[in-house]
Amino acid sequence: MEDRKRDHIDLAFSSRLEGKHVDNRFDYEPLFGTHAKQKKEYQFAGKKMTLPLWVSSMTGGTQRAGTINKNLAQACAEFGLGMGLGSCRILLDSPQHFNDFNVRPIMGDAAPLFANIGICQLETMLEEGSTDKLGELVEKLSADGLIIHINPLQEAFQPEGDQQKRPAIELIQDFLQQAKLRIIVKEVGQGFGKESLRHLLQLPIEAIEFAAMGGTNFSLVELNRSNAVAAEVFNPFIHVGHTAEDMTLMVNQLVSEMPADDIKVKQLIISGGISSLLDGYYLTSIAKLPALYGMGSAFLRHAMGDYSKLKTYVEQIDHGWSLANNFLKVKQV
């Protein structure tokens, strides 16, 4: 106790919040909660999760990526999270990388897991009549479904990028008529505008993942790999897009405007620029559709080495989520 009191004296002045931002999204209600953890379950893709937290798609196809994926899978198993794999395109051409993505034995059957393919690869497979390979991929990975990522700007800026010939909405609609898979549609760092969201909400898909502005922007990743002239000309495109809060409010507005029978999508994954659990807590609370929140780079920072570092990070998120449930009241917008 003496050490703790000495710390209080030493840290009192450096811990003042004068002039610093107050988070006005919440009412803090300290009279009514306890420190006991609330036991809750969250549903996604027919599976139960104990935290509404999604490990957003990141990487695969290298030894280092294999280590990252296995650490993330272990966290999903231990803490009841869901996970989207990085692009599995390489598995269609190079099966030797399968072990980098083969995380189901680590995760167990309880946690939701989704494979991932790009819209340009889907277009090629639709043209070739080979989309059955995607079902085989999902089955081989023992995944619960497939993420289709939409990335026209990333492909445009990628030196070796693919050229999309048909609008993504047409390709997804064609695939849904053929496939018997649970589908998530996501962007790659700039999000979806209102009309894109309106059309996606009318599709019979498992979820829309925002991948909004503010997180890892894969268009910028490709520009950073490109030549100096391309980077100069195309850089303004990087600043076009929609934040996770903007998209949550757009979906809320669309849900209010559209006939209920027109809304077929089951759930949202609110991701992109979610840097803290309170961001996720707030946005999932105000969403008018059932929602998880997703993080990518925040997990990546803790998943590159020994699992214990990642475990400590997720333990703190778990504890923080319980504190938010017990002591915060979200101000509805």
mmCIF file of C-alpha atoms in Angstrom, residues 43-221:
data_model
loop_
_atom_site.group_PDB
_atom_site.id
_atom_site.type_symbol
_atom_site.label_atom_id
_atom_site.label_comp_id
_atom_site.label_asym_id
_atom_site.label_seq_id
_atom_site.Cartn_x
_atom_site.Cartn_y
_atom_site.Cartn_z
ATOM 1 C CA GLN A 43 -24.074 -14.979 -32.829
ATOM 2 C CA PHE A 44 -22.314 -14.991 -36.173
ATOM 3 C CA ALA A 45 -22.667 -17.390 -39.123
ATOM 4 C CA GLY A 46 -24.340 -19.996 -36.983
ATOM 5 C CA LYS A 47 -21.535 -19.895 -34.410
ATOM 6 C CA LYS A 48 -21.368 -18.451 -30.896
ATOM 7 C CA MET A 49 -18.752 -15.900 -29.867
ATOM 8 C CA THR A 50 -17.971 -14.665 -26.366
ATOM 9 C CA LEU A 51 -16.594 -11.298 -27.571
ATOM 10 C CA PRO A 52 -18.109 -9.423 -30.553
ATOM 11 C CA LEU A 53 -14.635 -9.010 -31.994
ATOM 12 C CA TRP A 54 -13.537 -9.973 -35.495
ATOM 13 C CA VAL A 55 -9.932 -10.483 -36.572
ATOM 14 C CA SER A 56 -10.027 -8.696 -39.917
ATOM 15 C CA SER A 57 -8.322 -10.266 -42.912
ATOM 16 C CA MET A 58 -4.616 -9.589 -43.129
ATOM 17 C CA THR A 59 -2.073 -11.916 -44.597
ATOM 18 C CA GLY A 60 -0.969 -15.353 -45.813
ATOM 19 C CA GLY A 61 1.425 -17.121 -48.126
ATOM 20 C CA THR A 62 4.695 -16.584 -46.267
ATOM 21 C CA GLN A 63 6.322 -18.291 -43.299
ATOM 22 C CA ARG A 64 5.975 -15.117 -41.223
ATOM 23 C CA ALA A 65 2.288 -14.871 -42.133
ATOM 24 C CA GLY A 66 1.807 -18.461 -41.060
ATOM 25 C CA THR A 67 3.090 -17.631 -37.578
ATOM 26 C CA ILE A 68 0.803 -14.596 -37.374
ATOM 27 C CA ASN A 69 -2.270 -16.562 -38.477
ATOM 28 C CA LYS A 70 -1.601 -19.345 -36.001
ATOM 29 C CA ASN A 71 -1.248 -16.879 -33.112
ATOM 30 C CA LEU A 72 -4.469 -15.162 -34.121
ATOM 31 C CA ALA A 73 -6.269 -18.492 -34.419
ATOM 32 C CA GLN A 74 -5.167 -19.456 -30.917
ATOM 33 C CA ALA A 75 -6.574 -16.184 -29.572
ATOM 34 C CA CYS A 76 -9.861 -16.841 -31.379
ATOM 35 C CA ALA A 77 -10.090 -20.271 -29.771
ATOM 36 C CA GLU A 78 -9.235 -19.019 -26.288
ATOM 37 C CA PHE A 79 -11.378 -15.883 -26.229
ATOM 38 C CA GLY A 80 -14.255 -16.704 -28.569
ATOM 39 C CA LEU A 81 -13.428 -14.372 -31.465
ATOM 40 C CA GLY A 82 -14.093 -14.720 -35.199
ATOM 41 C CA MET A 83 -11.503 -14.508 -37.956
ATOM 42 C CA GLY A 84 -11.262 -13.685 -41.630
ATOM 43 C CA LEU A 85 -8.223 -15.047 -43.442
ATOM 44 C CA GLY A 86 -6.141 -12.895 -45.756
ATOM 45 C CA SER A 87 -6.544 -13.387 -49.492
ATOM 46 C CA CYS A 88 -6.450 -17.112 -50.239
ATOM 47 C CA ARG A 89 -5.728 -16.558 -53.935
ATOM 48 C CA ILE A 90 -2.301 -18.090 -53.562
ATOM 49 C CA LEU A 91 -3.883 -21.399 -52.533
ATOM 50 C CA LEU A 92 -5.618 -21.663 -55.901
ATOM 51 C CA ASP A 93 -2.213 -21.615 -57.595
ATOM 52 C CA SER A 94 0.243 -22.796 -54.932
ATOM 53 C CA PRO A 95 -1.123 -25.451 -52.561
ATOM 54 C CA GLN A 96 2.258 -25.619 -50.801
ATOM 55 C CA HIS A 97 1.200 -22.544 -48.786
ATOM 56 C CA PHE A 98 -1.826 -24.332 -47.350
ATOM 57 C CA ASN A 99 -0.338 -24.621 -43.856
ATOM 58 C CA ASP A 100 -0.072 -20.835 -43.592
ATOM 59 C CA PHE A 101 -3.872 -20.692 -43.769
ATOM 60 C CA ASN A 102 -4.787 -23.979 -42.091
ATOM 61 C CA VAL A 103 -5.905 -22.579 -38.751
ATOM 62 C CA ARG A 104 -9.096 -24.543 -38.108
ATOM 63 C CA PRO A 105 -7.245 -27.259 -36.151
ATOM 64 C CA ILE A 106 -6.023 -24.473 -33.832
ATOM 65 C CA MET A 107 -9.300 -22.560 -33.627
ATOM 66 C CA GLY A 108 -11.513 -25.595 -33.103
ATOM 67 C CA ASP A 109 -15.025 -25.823 -34.505
ATOM 68 C CA ALA A 110 -16.682 -23.260 -32.229
ATOM 69 C CA ALA A 111 -15.183 -20.051 -33.668
ATOM 70 C CA PRO A 112 -16.321 -18.593 -37.026
ATOM 71 C CA LEU A 113 -13.677 -18.661 -39.764
ATOM 72 C CA PHE A 114 -13.962 -17.299 -43.305
ATOM 73 C CA ALA A 115 -11.738 -17.765 -46.354
ATOM 74 C CA ASN A 116 -11.110 -14.790 -48.627
ATOM 75 C CA ILE A 117 -10.883 -14.059 -52.371
ATOM 76 C CA GLY A 118 -10.734 -10.863 -54.424
ATOM 77 C CA ILE A 119 -13.435 -9.632 -56.785
ATOM 78 C CA CYS A 120 -11.079 -9.798 -59.789
ATOM 79 C CA GLN A 121 -10.315 -13.455 -59.102
ATOM 80 C CA LEU A 122 -14.053 -14.102 -58.776
ATOM 81 C CA GLU A 123 -14.634 -12.446 -62.144
ATOM 82 C CA THR A 124 -12.045 -14.676 -63.812
ATOM 83 C CA MET A 125 -13.527 -17.795 -62.243
ATOM 84 C CA LEU A 126 -17.027 -16.814 -63.343
ATOM 85 C CA GLU A 127 -15.726 -16.405 -66.892
ATOM 86 C CA GLU A 128 -13.975 -19.775 -66.767
ATOM 87 C CA GLY A 129 -16.868 -21.540 -65.057
ATOM 88 C CA SER A 130 -14.540 -22.602 -62.247
ATOM 89 C CA THR A 131 -16.229 -21.084 -59.178
ATOM 90 C CA ASP A 132 -16.634 -24.598 -57.786
ATOM 91 C CA LYS A 133 -12.980 -24.248 -56.751
ATOM 92 C CA LEU A 134 -14.051 -21.665 -54.184
ATOM 93 C CA GLY A 135 -16.414 -24.118 -52.560
ATOM 94 C CA GLU A 136 -13.607 -26.665 -52.514
ATOM 95 C CA LEU A 137 -11.296 -24.069 -50.928
ATOM 96 C CA VAL A 138 -13.803 -23.304 -48.177
ATOM 97 C CA GLU A 139 -14.280 -27.009 -47.526
ATOM 98 C CA LYS A 140 -10.553 -27.752 -47.469
ATOM 99 C CA LEU A 141 -9.967 -24.977 -44.931
ATOM 100 C CA SER A 142 -13.007 -26.121 -42.902
ATOM 101 C CA ALA A 143 -14.171 -22.507 -43.107
ATOM 102 C CA ASP A 144 -17.718 -21.319 -42.495
ATOM 103 C CA GLY A 145 -17.876 -19.270 -45.666
ATOM 104 C CA LEU A 146 -16.102 -16.898 -48.024
ATOM 105 C CA ILE A 147 -15.166 -13.226 -47.910
ATOM 106 C CA ILE A 148 -15.199 -11.402 -51.243
ATOM 107 C CA HIS A 149 -13.062 -8.296 -51.028
ATOM 108 C CA ILE A 150 -13.808 -5.340 -53.304
ATOM 109 C CA ASN A 151 -10.662 -3.422 -54.233
ATOM 110 C CA PRO A 152 -10.828 -1.534 -57.564
ATOM 111 C CA LEU A 153 -8.488 1.254 -56.482
ATOM 112 C CA GLN A 154 -5.974 -1.159 -54.999
ATOM 113 C CA GLU A 155 -5.905 -3.124 -58.261
ATOM 114 C CA ALA A 156 -5.614 0.096 -60.283
ATOM 115 C CA PHE A 157 -2.603 1.284 -58.278
ATOM 116 C CA GLN A 158 -0.931 -2.115 -57.976
ATOM 117 C CA PRO A 159 1.913 -2.402 -60.509
ATOM 118 C CA GLU A 160 0.834 -5.983 -61.294
ATOM 119 C CA GLY A 161 -2.873 -5.395 -60.585
ATOM 120 C CA ASP A 162 -5.810 -7.045 -62.356
ATOM 121 C CA GLN A 163 -8.344 -5.177 -64.468
ATOM 122 C CA GLN A 164 -11.998 -5.551 -63.510
ATOM 123 C CA LYS A 165 -14.305 -5.703 -66.533
ATOM 124 C CA ARG A 166 -17.760 -5.883 -64.919
ATOM 125 C CA PRO A 167 -19.198 -4.027 -61.914
ATOM 126 C CA ALA A 168 -18.667 -5.839 -58.637
ATOM 127 C CA ILE A 169 -22.377 -5.874 -57.816
ATOM 128 C CA GLU A 170 -23.107 -7.888 -60.983
ATOM 129 C CA LEU A 171 -20.337 -10.364 -60.232
ATOM 130 C CA ILE A 172 -21.540 -10.917 -56.663
ATOM 131 C CA GLN A 173 -25.137 -11.378 -57.817
ATOM 132 C CA ASP A 174 -24.048 -13.948 -60.407
ATOM 133 C CA PHE A 175 -21.988 -15.819 -57.836
ATOM 134 C CA LEU A 176 -24.821 -15.864 -55.294
ATOM 135 C CA GLN A 177 -27.028 -17.581 -57.864
ATOM 136 C CA GLN A 178 -24.444 -20.371 -58.194
ATOM 137 C CA ALA A 179 -22.888 -20.737 -54.754
ATOM 138 C CA LYS A 180 -24.303 -22.288 -51.605
ATOM 139 C CA LEU A 181 -21.852 -20.491 -49.323
ATOM 140 C CA ARG A 182 -22.135 -17.954 -46.544
ATOM 141 C CA ILE A 183 -20.698 -14.753 -48.025
ATOM 142 C CA ILE A 184 -19.151 -11.641 -46.472
ATOM 143 C CA VAL A 185 -18.490 -8.666 -48.757
ATOM 144 C CA LYS A 186 -15.802 -6.229 -47.612
ATOM 145 C CA GLU A 187 -13.754 -3.324 -48.876
ATOM 146 C CA VAL A 188 -10.012 -2.876 -48.301
ATOM 147 C CA GLY A 189 -9.564 0.400 -46.456
ATOM 148 C CA GLN A 190 -11.816 3.076 -47.947
ATOM 149 C CA GLY A 191 -15.251 1.701 -47.190
ATOM 150 C CA PHE A 192 -18.540 1.844 -49.111
ATOM 151 C CA GLY A 193 -20.710 4.808 -50.061
ATOM 152 C CA LYS A 194 -24.452 4.966 -49.419
ATOM 153 C CA GLU A 195 -25.581 3.528 -52.754
ATOM 154 C CA SER A 196 -23.126 0.653 -52.515
ATOM 155 C CA LEU A 197 -24.449 -0.083 -49.029
ATOM 156 C CA ARG A 198 -28.040 0.117 -50.279
ATOM 157 C CA HIS A 199 -27.360 -2.548 -52.913
ATOM 158 C CA LEU A 200 -25.389 -4.765 -50.531
ATOM 159 C CA LEU A 201 -28.150 -4.667 -47.929
ATOM 160 C CA GLN A 202 -30.491 -6.223 -50.492
ATOM 161 C CA LEU A 203 -28.236 -9.230 -51.102
ATOM 162 C CA PRO A 204 -28.711 -12.508 -49.177
ATOM 163 C CA ILE A 205 -25.247 -12.405 -47.641
ATOM 164 C CA GLU A 206 -23.986 -13.131 -44.142
ATOM 165 C CA ALA A 207 -22.405 -9.742 -43.491
ATOM 166 C CA ILE A 208 -21.001 -6.519 -44.854
ATOM 167 C CA GLU A 209 -17.550 -5.699 -43.509
ATOM 168 C CA PHE A 210 -16.873 -1.972 -43.703
ATOM 169 C CA ALA A 211 -13.044 -1.880 -43.877
ATOM 170 C CA ALA A 212 -13.530 1.867 -43.652
ATOM 171 C CA MET A 213 -11.196 4.833 -43.870
ATOM 172 C CA GLY A 214 -8.822 5.168 -40.950
ATOM 173 C CA GLY A 215 -7.313 1.693 -40.827
ATOM 174 C CA THR A 216 -4.868 0.014 -43.182
ATOM 175 C CA ASN A 217 -5.548 1.397 -46.668
ATOM 176 C CA PHE A 218 -4.453 -1.144 -49.262
ATOM 177 C CA SER A 219 -4.661 1.402 -52.066
ATOM 178 C CA LEU A 220 -1.977 3.360 -50.212
ATOM 179 C CA VAL A 221 -0.019 0.151 -49.638
#
